[in-house]
Amino acid sequence: MIELKEIDKFIESRFQRIFILKGVNLTINEGEFVTLMGPSGAGKSTLLNILGLLDDDYKGEYLIDGRPIHRMKERERSALHKSEFGYIFQAYHLIDELTVFENIETPLLYRKVPSAERKSIIANLLDRFNMVAKKDLFPAQLSGGQQQLVGIARAIAGKPKVLLADEPTGNLHSAQAQEIMEVFQELHKEGATIIQATHARSNADYGTRLINLVDGKVTSDESIQHA
Amino acid sequence: MWKNYLKISFRNLKKRKLYTAINLLGLTVALVSFILISLYIHHEWSYDRMYTDADRIYRFTQVFSDSEESQLVSSTPSSLVPTVLDEVDEAEMGTLLFDLSIFQSVVIDNAGEKQEEKKFAYADENFFNVFDFNVLVGNPQTMLSEPRQMVITESTAERYFGSAFSAEGKTLKVETTDYLITGVMEDFPSNSHIDFDFIVSFKSHRHGSDPQWSPSNYYSYVKLREGTDLEAFESKLAVMTEKYLGNEMRQYSFETGFFLQPVTDIHLGDQSLNNIKPTTDKKYLYIFAVVALLLIAIGVINYVNLATAEATERNKEVGLRKVLGAMRAQLFGQFVSESMILTFAAMLLSLLFIYILAPQFSDMAGFEIGAGNLLSPISILGLFGLMIVVGLLAGIYPSLILSGMEPIKALGNNIKLGGGAWVRKGLVVFQFFISIGLLISTFVVQSQLNYMQDVNLGYKQDHLIAVTYPYQFRSKIEGVVDEMKRSGSAISVSRAADKPIFIQAGYSIMSGGDNTEAFSITGYSVDTELVETLELELLAGENFSEADPTRQEARETEAIHPVLFNEFAIKRMGWDPEEAIGKNVNLGFGMGRIKGVVKDFYFNSLHHSVGPLVIYNDPDQANVLLVKLPAGNPAPHLATLNDIWYEIGDGRPFNYEFVDTAYGQMYTSEQTISQIFGLFSGIAIFIACMGLFGLVSYVALRRTREISIRKVLGATQANVIQVLASDFFKLLAISAILAIGFGLWFSSAWLQDFANKASIGIGPYVIAISIVLALAAVTIGYRAWKVFKLNPAKTLKSE
């Protein structure tokens, strides 16, 4: 469903181009759980941003379901952005002024989901992550792991086809990290496509495919077999 | 969606208390000022529009011209209205009004209790047909149709008889004549140019039954038929004028003519015409309107500045919302709703504030402010519109900046100050330009006022009182004068036709005798003691003596009038003071011999320069008693004079005024403008400094770490303040330079209206700029001090 052809991303400096991504070709099918691995500065986050339509300043071709992104109008792209992708961040990025309930509600508001339906979606999510009692708390009142759970709930509330996670466990203890990865695995089993960027090898074991990035280039692409 | 916007906006405002308080206070003060100024301007514009067919009602004006100059006045002869109604078809109805207060006040005797009243007029029987004021008691058609009838206003009725309904049929004695109260009307509306307490039938006046073409003492009004061509009407007036006044005009070689002035133009129209109530110069309404808009602008700018400065802190939120699928328009909506909520709250606070202080505001403005004019459908619509406009003005720019951020950059940490730093600087410059500019203007006006109070007028005003007396009192006045002098409570007493602050009688000097120059001249009818009472300086010749014939006696015996001239008039005739003595001059009504020359003194407001003046020995024309009190506390002397006046005058109240106070009152409109400018420049500075405080707070917050490092490295408090303040003071310096330019323009433009100008030095500029800079320094310094006090160990650790 996602196809990248010869993606280049570079910064133009006075005398030379500094490439962040160079000649990336990638096809990701529905239902895959892909891990992007690599050291800092390898271009993992940049690739995620491009995949998530947050960055359109690159060369090359990006097709979703066979449709080229760069020929789409702003409005179409924005609609696609809303329907296809959910985001999870290393620093959770919850809105401090909003309660747990309202944070999860926000993407639904922007998707113009009617009030009654919003409430039932959020109720299900809170239930699923055992956070019903915390729905009126503000992010600052939660532990890191709990905040990331809210982040995940918020990301999947709009029922996106693809979840993009940038170092989702980077700020968490290992126990919390494990819990989050188990949630990802569960979501994957239910049919979600997940692309995560990480530099923890252990996280890759939860996925089905491992792609290594070094200096903006794909150096290996292998599938992971589960016992 | 909107519910969500509102909820979040509300929570944001609650969270940032300083930001919200500054904006709320700034907007509230700006809105209060704007609403009050609007009400005032509306009130001034609404003058005389309440009469049925106000657009067809006109007041006559009369022009007098000779070879030298022409003068337009709004008083006309008593024959005008009856003649026009008889001879010109287009005149549907007309009425005549005679404001007695231009000559004298009256003493009203209510069963032995005497009170002096000023708002007293004669009006003919058609008055209530032309002006349909509300009549509470009596028949408007007949209540002024017979001699000795009187209509009083509701509040006057309450004052004299307790209520409007108990007044009808009662009798009041005016001076020596009994009047029957035939009607009670509502008080004149505050936006009518007519305002009296007593109106008596014009038939009670000698010209009521016997109209004349002279004197021109009466206000004449006419209501024209629909569709009347004004030019055609005025040319018919010209034909009529020729018919009745043609011979006289040729005989005395002057010209006169009648014109129309729409009744709705009286209050804001030609300021040189005489009027029943003080009028307003339209120019000041425009100035006020501009000031109102500027105050709103300053309040809005605070919001814009703080909101954009704060954008830095909201980067993350904006970026996130975009990632979560927010369209730019949706974010825009959210931020605008924030400014709307704030404006709405400010509007509610303003209305509450105005409501609580309505009595004070009403006193200041001179008309009623309250639910009546604030909550009418039109006002509500206006307030609502104002709120929307202010909310949008404040919200649009910050919302554009905030909603336009790019999500990836916004989520990263390497964000510099949100966009619009230049705009923000420009707006700060603008705010302080306005504040300093207004303050400079205030000081310029104040300098001119001080100059006018302190200027050497050429005569002495201290311890000088003036008492006006009516024609009927003339027989007794000599007795009063003698008694006052004998009592020792008056150093000198003089009778005169005007207070020296404003002498208005116009005469002409004709060529003849030793003089070949013909020119218009102001005449002052006084008795022999004026020179002593006013302490006028005689340049040549001598004062009148008791042996000199008065003007009346000279006319009867066809003797030559001894007269005094001022220096200006003598020079006009081409003489030196010394050589002028004894020369004969044609005074128009007879020949005069120059007995003395006085040094020029100001006998009009300082808007005018000194002109030629002739002083007649003519106590019969006098109606003002000028009394010089002994130095020291005036109270006991006034009490003595009061007793004398009361005794000889048969219980007539002794109503005096100090001439220097009366002189000050000639500059009421200048004083008003000075007060209003002062008030509004204070408000402007207040709002602008609050905005500055907010901005400095944000800068300080952002630079806490930098300042802590500096402190660790040994920076003193002064160093830190300098770091924070230098940027702002550059902006203030630019504002000050611009404001100086504005001040120069303002002082030359405003002082144009004065023939005698104060010389404006650098004083007002230096003071205004120092005040604003000092306040700004306190604002910035306080904030910087707070940052400096922080413990660097703590602030650096948290990074």
mmCIF file of N, CA and C in Angstrom, chain B residues 564-616:
data_model
loop_
_atom_site.group_PDB
_atom_site.id
_atom_site.type_symbol
_atom_site.label_atom_id
_atom_site.label_comp_id
_atom_site.label_asym_id
_atom_site.label_seq_id
_atom_site.Cartn_x
_atom_site.Cartn_y
_atom_site.Cartn_z
ATOM 1 N N LEU B 564 -12.501 108.840 26.029
ATOM 2 C CA LEU B 564 -11.160 108.245 26.138
ATOM 3 C C LEU B 564 -11.005 107.219 25.017
ATOM 4 N N PHE B 565 -9.814 107.115 24.480
ATOM 5 C CA PHE B 565 -9.522 106.073 23.498
ATOM 6 C C PHE B 565 -8.404 105.204 24.029
ATOM 7 N N ASN B 566 -8.329 103.981 23.478
ATOM 8 C CA ASN B 566 -7.114 103.231 23.793
ATOM 9 C C ASN B 566 -6.045 103.596 22.759
ATOM 10 N N GLU B 567 -4.827 103.184 23.078
ATOM 11 C CA GLU B 567 -3.680 103.556 22.255
ATOM 12 C C GLU B 567 -3.846 103.069 20.816
ATOM 13 N N PHE B 568 -4.425 101.869 20.695
ATOM 14 C CA PHE B 568 -4.600 101.265 19.377
ATOM 15 C C PHE B 568 -5.431 102.174 18.474
ATOM 16 N N ALA B 569 -6.549 102.699 19.050
ATOM 17 C CA ALA B 569 -7.440 103.540 18.252
ATOM 18 C C ALA B 569 -6.747 104.844 17.842
ATOM 19 N N ILE B 570 -5.962 105.380 18.775
ATOM 20 C CA ILE B 570 -5.244 106.631 18.492
ATOM 21 C C ILE B 570 -4.251 106.440 17.347
ATOM 22 N N LYS B 571 -3.549 105.309 17.409
ATOM 23 C CA LYS B 571 -2.586 105.014 16.333
ATOM 24 C C LYS B 571 -3.313 104.813 15.012
ATOM 25 N N ARG B 572 -4.502 104.203 15.128
ATOM 26 C CA ARG B 572 -5.301 103.972 13.920
ATOM 27 C C ARG B 572 -5.631 105.306 13.240
ATOM 28 N N MET B 573 -5.804 106.325 14.066
ATOM 29 C CA MET B 573 -6.108 107.650 13.526
ATOM 30 C C MET B 573 -4.841 108.413 13.166
ATOM 31 N N GLY B 574 -3.709 107.764 13.421
ATOM 32 C CA GLY B 574 -2.449 108.343 12.954
ATOM 33 C C GLY B 574 -1.793 109.313 13.920
ATOM 34 N N TRP B 575 -2.100 109.197 15.206
ATOM 35 C CA TRP B 575 -1.545 110.150 16.177
ATOM 36 C C TRP B 575 -0.723 109.454 17.243
ATOM 37 N N ASP B 576 0.084 110.245 17.947
ATOM 38 C CA ASP B 576 0.697 109.804 19.190
ATOM 39 C C ASP B 576 -0.266 110.138 20.310
ATOM 40 N N PRO B 577 -0.189 109.406 21.447
ATOM 41 C CA PRO B 577 -1.102 109.706 22.549
ATOM 42 C C PRO B 577 -1.075 111.187 22.937
ATOM 43 N N GLU B 578 0.141 111.765 23.052
ATOM 44 C CA GLU B 578 0.240 113.145 23.515
ATOM 45 C C GLU B 578 -0.448 114.120 22.562
ATOM 46 N N GLU B 579 -0.168 113.956 21.263
ATOM 47 C CA GLU B 579 -0.713 114.934 20.316
ATOM 48 C C GLU B 579 -2.209 114.762 20.093
ATOM 49 N N ALA B 580 -2.757 113.590 20.501
ATOM 50 C CA ALA B 580 -4.168 113.339 20.245
ATOM 51 C C ALA B 580 -5.084 114.118 21.171
ATOM 52 N N ILE B 581 -4.541 114.491 22.340
ATOM 53 C CA ILE B 581 -5.395 115.113 23.351
ATOM 54 C C ILE B 581 -6.008 116.408 22.809
ATOM 55 N N GLY B 582 -7.322 116.500 23.002
ATOM 56 C CA GLY B 582 -8.012 117.705 22.574
ATOM 57 C C GLY B 582 -8.493 117.670 21.138
ATOM 58 N N LYS B 583 -8.098 116.625 20.387
ATOM 59 C CA LYS B 583 -8.549 116.545 19.001
ATOM 60 C C LYS B 583 -10.030 116.136 18.967
ATOM 61 N N ASN B 584 -10.707 116.582 17.912
ATOM 62 C CA ASN B 584 -12.121 116.259 17.750
ATOM 63 C C ASN B 584 -12.290 115.087 16.801
ATOM 64 N N VAL B 585 -13.204 114.173 17.159
ATOM 65 C CA VAL B 585 -13.423 112.962 16.369
ATOM 66 C C VAL B 585 -14.920 112.785 16.167
ATOM 67 N N ASN B 586 -15.313 112.383 14.951
ATOM 68 C CA ASN B 586 -16.727 112.119 14.664
ATOM 69 C C ASN B 586 -17.090 110.723 15.148
ATOM 70 N N LEU B 587 -17.945 110.659 16.184
ATOM 71 C CA LEU B 587 -18.307 109.378 16.790
ATOM 72 C C LEU B 587 -19.506 108.734 16.110
ATOM 73 N N GLY B 588 -20.014 109.335 15.050
ATOM 74 C CA GLY B 588 -21.176 108.777 14.375
ATOM 75 C C GLY B 588 -22.450 109.411 14.883
ATOM 76 N N PHE B 589 -22.675 109.317 16.215
ATOM 77 C CA PHE B 589 -23.888 109.936 16.785
ATOM 78 C C PHE B 589 -23.616 111.362 17.226
ATOM 79 N N GLY B 590 -22.378 111.826 17.122
ATOM 80 C CA GLY B 590 -22.053 113.182 17.553
ATOM 81 C C GLY B 590 -20.562 113.380 17.555
ATOM 82 N N MET B 591 -20.129 114.588 17.914
ATOM 83 C CA MET B 591 -18.703 114.883 17.897
ATOM 84 C C MET B 591 -18.120 114.632 19.274
ATOM 85 N N GLY B 592 -16.907 114.062 19.312
ATOM 86 C CA GLY B 592 -16.254 113.807 20.585
ATOM 87 C C GLY B 592 -14.907 114.481 20.638
ATOM 88 N N ARG B 593 -14.483 114.828 21.864
ATOM 89 C CA ARG B 593 -13.145 115.411 22.031
ATOM 90 C C ARG B 593 -12.319 114.443 22.870
ATOM 91 N N ILE B 594 -11.093 114.164 22.408
ATOM 92 C CA ILE B 594 -10.260 113.185 23.100
ATOM 93 C C ILE B 594 -9.748 113.778 24.398
ATOM 94 N N LYS B 595 -10.179 113.177 25.508
ATOM 95 C CA LYS B 595 -9.762 113.709 26.796
ATOM 96 C C LYS B 595 -8.578 112.937 27.368
ATOM 97 N N GLY B 596 -8.490 111.682 26.993
ATOM 98 C CA GLY B 596 -7.392 110.887 27.531
ATOM 99 C C GLY B 596 -7.126 109.677 26.653
ATOM 100 N N VAL B 597 -5.924 109.123 26.801
ATOM 101 C CA VAL B 597 -5.571 107.910 26.079
ATOM 102 C C VAL B 597 -5.117 106.877 27.106
ATOM 103 N N VAL B 598 -5.778 105.684 27.094
ATOM 104 C CA VAL B 598 -5.363 104.634 28.030
ATOM 105 C C VAL B 598 -4.505 103.629 27.289
ATOM 106 N N LYS B 599 -3.640 103.011 28.065
ATOM 107 C CA LYS B 599 -2.804 101.965 27.494
ATOM 108 C C LYS B 599 -3.721 100.806 27.085
ATOM 109 N N ASP B 600 -3.352 100.114 25.993
ATOM 110 C CA ASP B 600 -4.173 98.984 25.524
ATOM 111 C C ASP B 600 -4.354 97.951 26.621
ATOM 112 N N PHE B 601 -5.562 97.467 26.771
ATOM 113 C CA PHE B 601 -5.790 96.296 27.629
ATOM 114 C C PHE B 601 -6.687 95.325 26.874
ATOM 115 N N TYR B 602 -6.595 94.057 27.265
ATOM 116 C CA TYR B 602 -7.393 93.027 26.580
ATOM 117 C C TYR B 602 -8.831 93.124 27.028
ATOM 118 N N PHE B 603 -9.748 93.296 26.077
ATOM 119 C CA PHE B 603 -11.154 93.362 26.460
ATOM 120 C C PHE B 603 -11.969 92.292 25.739
ATOM 121 N N ASN B 604 -11.288 91.227 25.309
ATOM 122 C CA ASN B 604 -11.970 90.100 24.687
ATOM 123 C C ASN B 604 -11.117 88.870 25.001
ATOM 124 N N SER B 605 -11.607 87.687 24.673
ATOM 125 C CA SER B 605 -10.797 86.506 24.959
ATOM 126 C C SER B 605 -9.525 86.598 24.123
ATOM 127 N N LEU B 606 -8.516 85.897 24.580
ATOM 128 C CA LEU B 606 -7.215 86.026 23.918
ATOM 129 C C LEU B 606 -7.182 85.334 22.563
ATOM 130 N N HIS B 607 -8.319 84.773 22.147
ATOM 131 C CA HIS B 607 -8.400 84.301 20.764
ATOM 132 C C HIS B 607 -8.255 85.487 19.823
ATOM 133 N N HIS B 608 -8.595 86.680 20.351
ATOM 134 C CA HIS B 608 -8.567 87.895 19.534
ATOM 135 C C HIS B 608 -7.458 88.808 20.012
ATOM 136 N N SER B 609 -6.942 89.612 19.088
ATOM 137 C CA SER B 609 -5.957 90.589 19.526
ATOM 138 C C SER B 609 -6.694 91.876 19.915
ATOM 139 N N VAL B 610 -5.983 92.773 20.555
ATOM 140 C CA VAL B 610 -6.593 94.025 20.993
ATOM 141 C C VAL B 610 -6.964 94.860 19.772
ATOM 142 N N GLY B 611 -8.157 95.414 19.794
ATOM 143 C CA GLY B 611 -8.583 96.290 18.701
ATOM 144 C C GLY B 611 -8.798 97.693 19.239
ATOM 145 N N PRO B 612 -9.340 98.583 18.396
ATOM 146 C CA PRO B 612 -9.596 99.945 18.863
ATOM 147 C C PRO B 612 -10.746 99.967 19.870
ATOM 148 N N LEU B 613 -10.646 100.866 20.859
ATOM 149 C CA LEU B 613 -11.672 100.954 21.895
ATOM 150 C C LEU B 613 -11.922 102.417 22.232
ATOM 151 N N VAL B 614 -13.210 102.754 22.348
ATOM 152 C CA VAL B 614 -13.555 104.084 22.812
ATOM 153 C C VAL B 614 -14.325 103.936 24.113
ATOM 154 N N ILE B 615 -14.017 104.809 25.077
ATOM 155 C CA ILE B 615 -14.695 104.741 26.374
ATOM 156 C C ILE B 615 -15.556 105.993 26.530
ATOM 157 N N TYR B 616 -16.855 105.779 26.708
ATOM 158 C CA TYR B 616 -17.792 106.891 26.862
ATOM 159 C C TYR B 616 -18.095 107.124 28.335
#
